[in-house]
CSV table of C-alpha atoms in Angstrom, one decimal:
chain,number,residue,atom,x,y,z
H,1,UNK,CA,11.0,268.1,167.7
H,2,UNK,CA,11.3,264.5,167.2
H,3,UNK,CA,15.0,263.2,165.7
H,4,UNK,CA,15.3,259.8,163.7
H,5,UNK,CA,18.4,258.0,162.8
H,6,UNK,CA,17.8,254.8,159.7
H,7,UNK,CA,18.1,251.5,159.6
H,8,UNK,CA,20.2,252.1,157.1
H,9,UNK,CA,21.5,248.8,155.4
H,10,UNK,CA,22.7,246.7,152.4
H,11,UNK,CA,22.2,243.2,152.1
H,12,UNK,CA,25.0,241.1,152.3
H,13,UNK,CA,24.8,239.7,148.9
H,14,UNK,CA,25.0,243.0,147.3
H,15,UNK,CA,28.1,243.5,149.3
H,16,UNK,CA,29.3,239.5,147.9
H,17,UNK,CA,28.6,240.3,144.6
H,18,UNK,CA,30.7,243.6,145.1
H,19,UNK,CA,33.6,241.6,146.3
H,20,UNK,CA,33.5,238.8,143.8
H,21,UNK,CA,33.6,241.4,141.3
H,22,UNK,CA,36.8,243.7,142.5
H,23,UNK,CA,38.3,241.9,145.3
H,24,UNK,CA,37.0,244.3,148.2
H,25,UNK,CA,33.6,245.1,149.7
H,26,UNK,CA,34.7,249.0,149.1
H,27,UNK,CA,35.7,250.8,146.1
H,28,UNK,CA,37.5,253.9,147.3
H,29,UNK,CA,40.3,252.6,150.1
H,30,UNK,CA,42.3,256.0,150.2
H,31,UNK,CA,41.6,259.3,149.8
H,32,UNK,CA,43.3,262.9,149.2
H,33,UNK,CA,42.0,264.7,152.1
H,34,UNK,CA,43.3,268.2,149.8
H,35,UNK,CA,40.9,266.7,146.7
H,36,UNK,CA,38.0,266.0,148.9
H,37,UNK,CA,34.8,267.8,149.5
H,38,UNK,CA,31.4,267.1,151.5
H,39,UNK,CA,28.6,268.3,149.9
H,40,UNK,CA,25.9,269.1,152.1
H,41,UNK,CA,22.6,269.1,149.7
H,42,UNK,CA,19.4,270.6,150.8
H,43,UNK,CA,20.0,271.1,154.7
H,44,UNK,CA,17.4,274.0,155.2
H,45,UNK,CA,14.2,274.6,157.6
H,46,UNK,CA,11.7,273.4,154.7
H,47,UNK,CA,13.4,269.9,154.8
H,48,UNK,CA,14.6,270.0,158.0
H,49,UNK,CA,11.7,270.8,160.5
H,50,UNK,CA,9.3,268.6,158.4
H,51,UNK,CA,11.5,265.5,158.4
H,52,UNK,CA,13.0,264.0,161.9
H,53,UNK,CA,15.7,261.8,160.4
H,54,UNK,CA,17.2,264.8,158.6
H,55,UNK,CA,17.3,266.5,161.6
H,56,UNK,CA,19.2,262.9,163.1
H,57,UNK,CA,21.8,263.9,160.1
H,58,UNK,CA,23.1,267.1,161.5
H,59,UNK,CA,25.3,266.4,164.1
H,60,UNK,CA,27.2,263.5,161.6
H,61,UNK,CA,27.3,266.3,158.7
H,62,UNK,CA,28.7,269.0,161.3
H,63,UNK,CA,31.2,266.0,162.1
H,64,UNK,CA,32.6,265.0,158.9
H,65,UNK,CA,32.8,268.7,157.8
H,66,UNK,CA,34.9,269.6,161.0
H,67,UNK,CA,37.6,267.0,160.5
H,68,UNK,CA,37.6,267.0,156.5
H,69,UNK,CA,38.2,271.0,157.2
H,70,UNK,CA,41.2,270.9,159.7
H,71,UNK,CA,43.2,268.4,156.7
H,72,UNK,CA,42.8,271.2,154.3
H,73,UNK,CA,39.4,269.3,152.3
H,74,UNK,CA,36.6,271.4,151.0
H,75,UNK,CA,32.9,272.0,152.4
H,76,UNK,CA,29.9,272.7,150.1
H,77,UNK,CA,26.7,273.1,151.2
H,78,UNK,CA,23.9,273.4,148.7
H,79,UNK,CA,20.8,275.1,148.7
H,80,UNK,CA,17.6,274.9,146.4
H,81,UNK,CA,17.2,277.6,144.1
H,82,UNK,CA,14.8,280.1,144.0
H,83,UNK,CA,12.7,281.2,140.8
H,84,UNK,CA,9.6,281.2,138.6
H,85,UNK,CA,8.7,276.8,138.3
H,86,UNK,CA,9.2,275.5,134.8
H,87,UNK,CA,6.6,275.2,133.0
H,88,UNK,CA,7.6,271.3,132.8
H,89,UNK,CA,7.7,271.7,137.1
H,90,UNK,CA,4.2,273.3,137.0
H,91,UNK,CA,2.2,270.4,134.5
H,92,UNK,CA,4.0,268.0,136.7
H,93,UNK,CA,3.7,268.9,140.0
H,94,UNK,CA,0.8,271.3,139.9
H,95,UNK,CA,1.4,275.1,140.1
H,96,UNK,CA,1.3,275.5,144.1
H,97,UNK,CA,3.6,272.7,144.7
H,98,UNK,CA,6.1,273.6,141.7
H,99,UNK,CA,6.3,277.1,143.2
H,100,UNK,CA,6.7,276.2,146.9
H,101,UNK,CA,9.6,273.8,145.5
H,102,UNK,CA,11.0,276.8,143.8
H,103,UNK,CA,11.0,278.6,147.3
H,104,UNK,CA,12.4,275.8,149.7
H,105,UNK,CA,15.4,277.1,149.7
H,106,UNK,CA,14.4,280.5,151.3
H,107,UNK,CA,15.4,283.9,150.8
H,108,UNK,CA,18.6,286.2,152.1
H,109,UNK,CA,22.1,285.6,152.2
H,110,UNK,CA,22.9,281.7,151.8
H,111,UNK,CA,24.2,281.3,155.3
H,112,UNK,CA,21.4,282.3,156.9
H,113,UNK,CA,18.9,280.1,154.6
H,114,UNK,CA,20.8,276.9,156.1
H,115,UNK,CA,19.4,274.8,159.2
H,116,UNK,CA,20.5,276.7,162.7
H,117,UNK,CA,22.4,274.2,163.9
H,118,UNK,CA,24.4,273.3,161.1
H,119,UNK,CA,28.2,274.3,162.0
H,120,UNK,CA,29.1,276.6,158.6
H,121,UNK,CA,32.8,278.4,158.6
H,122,UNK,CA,33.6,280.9,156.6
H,123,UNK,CA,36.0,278.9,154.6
H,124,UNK,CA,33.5,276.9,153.3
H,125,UNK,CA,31.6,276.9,149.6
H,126,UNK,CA,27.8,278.2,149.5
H,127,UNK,CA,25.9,277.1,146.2
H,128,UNK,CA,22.8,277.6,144.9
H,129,UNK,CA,21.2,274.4,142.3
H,130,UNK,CA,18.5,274.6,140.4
H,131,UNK,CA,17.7,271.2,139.7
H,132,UNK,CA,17.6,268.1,141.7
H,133,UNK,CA,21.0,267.2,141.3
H,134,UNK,CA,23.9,269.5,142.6
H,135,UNK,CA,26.3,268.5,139.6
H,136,UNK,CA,24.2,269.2,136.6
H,137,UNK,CA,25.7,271.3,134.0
H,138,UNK,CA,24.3,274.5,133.6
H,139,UNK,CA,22.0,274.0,136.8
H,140,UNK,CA,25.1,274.3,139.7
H,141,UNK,CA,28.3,276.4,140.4
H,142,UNK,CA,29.4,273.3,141.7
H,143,UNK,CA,31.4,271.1,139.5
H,144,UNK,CA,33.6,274.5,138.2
H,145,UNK,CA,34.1,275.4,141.6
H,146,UNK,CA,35.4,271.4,142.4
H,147,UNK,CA,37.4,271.8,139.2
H,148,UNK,CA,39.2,274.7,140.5
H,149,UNK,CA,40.3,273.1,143.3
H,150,UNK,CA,41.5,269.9,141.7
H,151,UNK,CA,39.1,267.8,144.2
H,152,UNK,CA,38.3,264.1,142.7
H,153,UNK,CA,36.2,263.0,145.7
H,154,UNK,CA,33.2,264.0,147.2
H,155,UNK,CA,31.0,262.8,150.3
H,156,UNK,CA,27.9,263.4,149.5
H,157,UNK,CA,25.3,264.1,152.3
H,158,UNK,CA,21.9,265.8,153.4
H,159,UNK,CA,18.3,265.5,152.0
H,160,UNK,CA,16.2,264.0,150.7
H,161,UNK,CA,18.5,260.8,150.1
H,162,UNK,CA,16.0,259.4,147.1
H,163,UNK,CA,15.7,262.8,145.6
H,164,UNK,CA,18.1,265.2,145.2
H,165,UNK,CA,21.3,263.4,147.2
H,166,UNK,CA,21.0,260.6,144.8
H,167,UNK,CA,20.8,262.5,141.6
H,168,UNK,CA,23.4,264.3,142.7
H,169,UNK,CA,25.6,261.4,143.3
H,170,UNK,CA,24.5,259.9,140.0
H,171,UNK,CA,25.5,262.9,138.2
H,172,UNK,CA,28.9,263.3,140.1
H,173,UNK,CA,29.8,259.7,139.2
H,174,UNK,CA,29.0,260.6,135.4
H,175,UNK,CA,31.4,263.7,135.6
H,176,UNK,CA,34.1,260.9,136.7
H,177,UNK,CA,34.2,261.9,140.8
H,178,UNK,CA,35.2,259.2,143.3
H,179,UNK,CA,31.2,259.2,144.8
H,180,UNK,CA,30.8,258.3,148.6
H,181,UNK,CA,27.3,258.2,149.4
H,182,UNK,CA,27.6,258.6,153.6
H,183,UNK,CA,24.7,255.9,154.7
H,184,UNK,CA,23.8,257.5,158.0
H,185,UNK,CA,24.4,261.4,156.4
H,186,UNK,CA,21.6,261.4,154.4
H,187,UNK,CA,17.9,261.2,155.2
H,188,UNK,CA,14.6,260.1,153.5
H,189,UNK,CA,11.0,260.1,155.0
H,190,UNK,CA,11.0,256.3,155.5
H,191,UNK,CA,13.9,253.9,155.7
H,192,UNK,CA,12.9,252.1,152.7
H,193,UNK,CA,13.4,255.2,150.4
H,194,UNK,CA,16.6,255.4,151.9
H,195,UNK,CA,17.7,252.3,151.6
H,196,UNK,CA,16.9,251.8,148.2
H,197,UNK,CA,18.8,254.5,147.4
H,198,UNK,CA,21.8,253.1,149.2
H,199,UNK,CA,21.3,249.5,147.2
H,200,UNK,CA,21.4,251.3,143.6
H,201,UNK,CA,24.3,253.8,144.7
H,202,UNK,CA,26.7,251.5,146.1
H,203,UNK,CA,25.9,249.1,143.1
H,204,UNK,CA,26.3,251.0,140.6
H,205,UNK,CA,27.8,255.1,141.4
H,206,UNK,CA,30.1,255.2,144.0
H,207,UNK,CA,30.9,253.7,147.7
H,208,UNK,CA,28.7,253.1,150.7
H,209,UNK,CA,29.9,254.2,154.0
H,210,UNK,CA,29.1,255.2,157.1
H,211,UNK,CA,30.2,258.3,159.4
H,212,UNK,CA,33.0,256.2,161.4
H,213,UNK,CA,34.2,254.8,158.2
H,214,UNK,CA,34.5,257.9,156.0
H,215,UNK,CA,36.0,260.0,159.1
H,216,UNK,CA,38.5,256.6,159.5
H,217,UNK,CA,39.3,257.5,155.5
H,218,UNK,CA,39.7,261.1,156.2
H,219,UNK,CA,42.2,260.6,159.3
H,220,UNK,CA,44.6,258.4,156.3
């Protein structure tokens, strides 16, 4: 199968206007590797095998997760729900897409639901969402289980960046998490989906970086 990487970018006036306004080109300098998790949204065979830059994400997600991991941080990787479609789902989408929605996610025991390749230890936090976004209340385990663990900041990575990684990060930002959206983590079907996404995130929720600079802020 064919694997994709973006051409993942901001314009350097976005990234002027950031600096004018707090003195650096990236929010979040420093990081508690103990109060961080990745989040890992959507990474399973119904996104996966349709979409070749999701499948370029893996190996960057698998990298992150390993070295947040061996400095004590926290992974989460998020699957689609499963369930009847809302009725709001169904008038929207149509009944046959609403319901196979409701079913990307699979069936059986989480683990086993993700993408093959994907490298899952048994340390790590499996979740169910059944919304877009992996931090709405009521819809995720998510944010209790983050609270538990006193983490502040979360990478947030996976599929479909435009979709459900951005609502998620838009939703994490509301709860008052330190958001890094990681640019070459997440993927889209077309690089200008994904780079929109990228424009409105680092203006507005959280930080913009990529894999060598968030593993750089892991490392201290």
């Amino acid at each position: 199968m064919e694997t994709l990487t973006h051409d993942g970018r901001i314009e350097e006036r976005e990234y002027a206007r950031q600096e004018q306004r707090r003195g650096r080109r990236h929010a979040y300098e420093h990081l508690d590797p103990r109060r961080t998790a990745l989040v890992v949204i959507d990474l399973v065979p119904f996104f996966v095998e349709e979409m070749p830059y999701a499948r370029g994400v893996v190996p960057r997600v698998n990298i992150i997760a390993t070295a947040l991991r061996e400095v004590g941080g926290t992974v989460v990787w998020v699957l689609p729900g499963a369930g009847d479609p809302s009725a709001v789902s169904v008038e929207f989408f149509g009944p046959v897409i609403a319901a196979t929605y409701r079913a990307s996610g699979g069936e059986g025991p989480l683990r086993d639901r993700l993408w093959h390749e994907l490298a899952v230890s048994d340390e790590d936090l499996l979740v169910e969402k059944t919304a877009a976004s992996a931090f709405f209340p009521g819809c995720s385990p998510l944010p209790g289980l983050l609270q538990e663990r006193g983490v502040d900041t979360v990478f947030v990575t996976g599929a479909v960046t435009n979709v459900c990684c951005e609502s998620s990060v838009r939703d994490a930002s509301t709860l008052g998490y330190r958001v890094v959206m990681v640019a070459d983590a997440n993927a889209a079907r077309r690089d200008q989906d994904h780079n929109a996404t990228l424009h409105t995130v680092y203006r507005t929720f959280g930080d913009v970086r990529p894999t060598d600079e968030v593993l750089a802020l892991i490392a201290g």
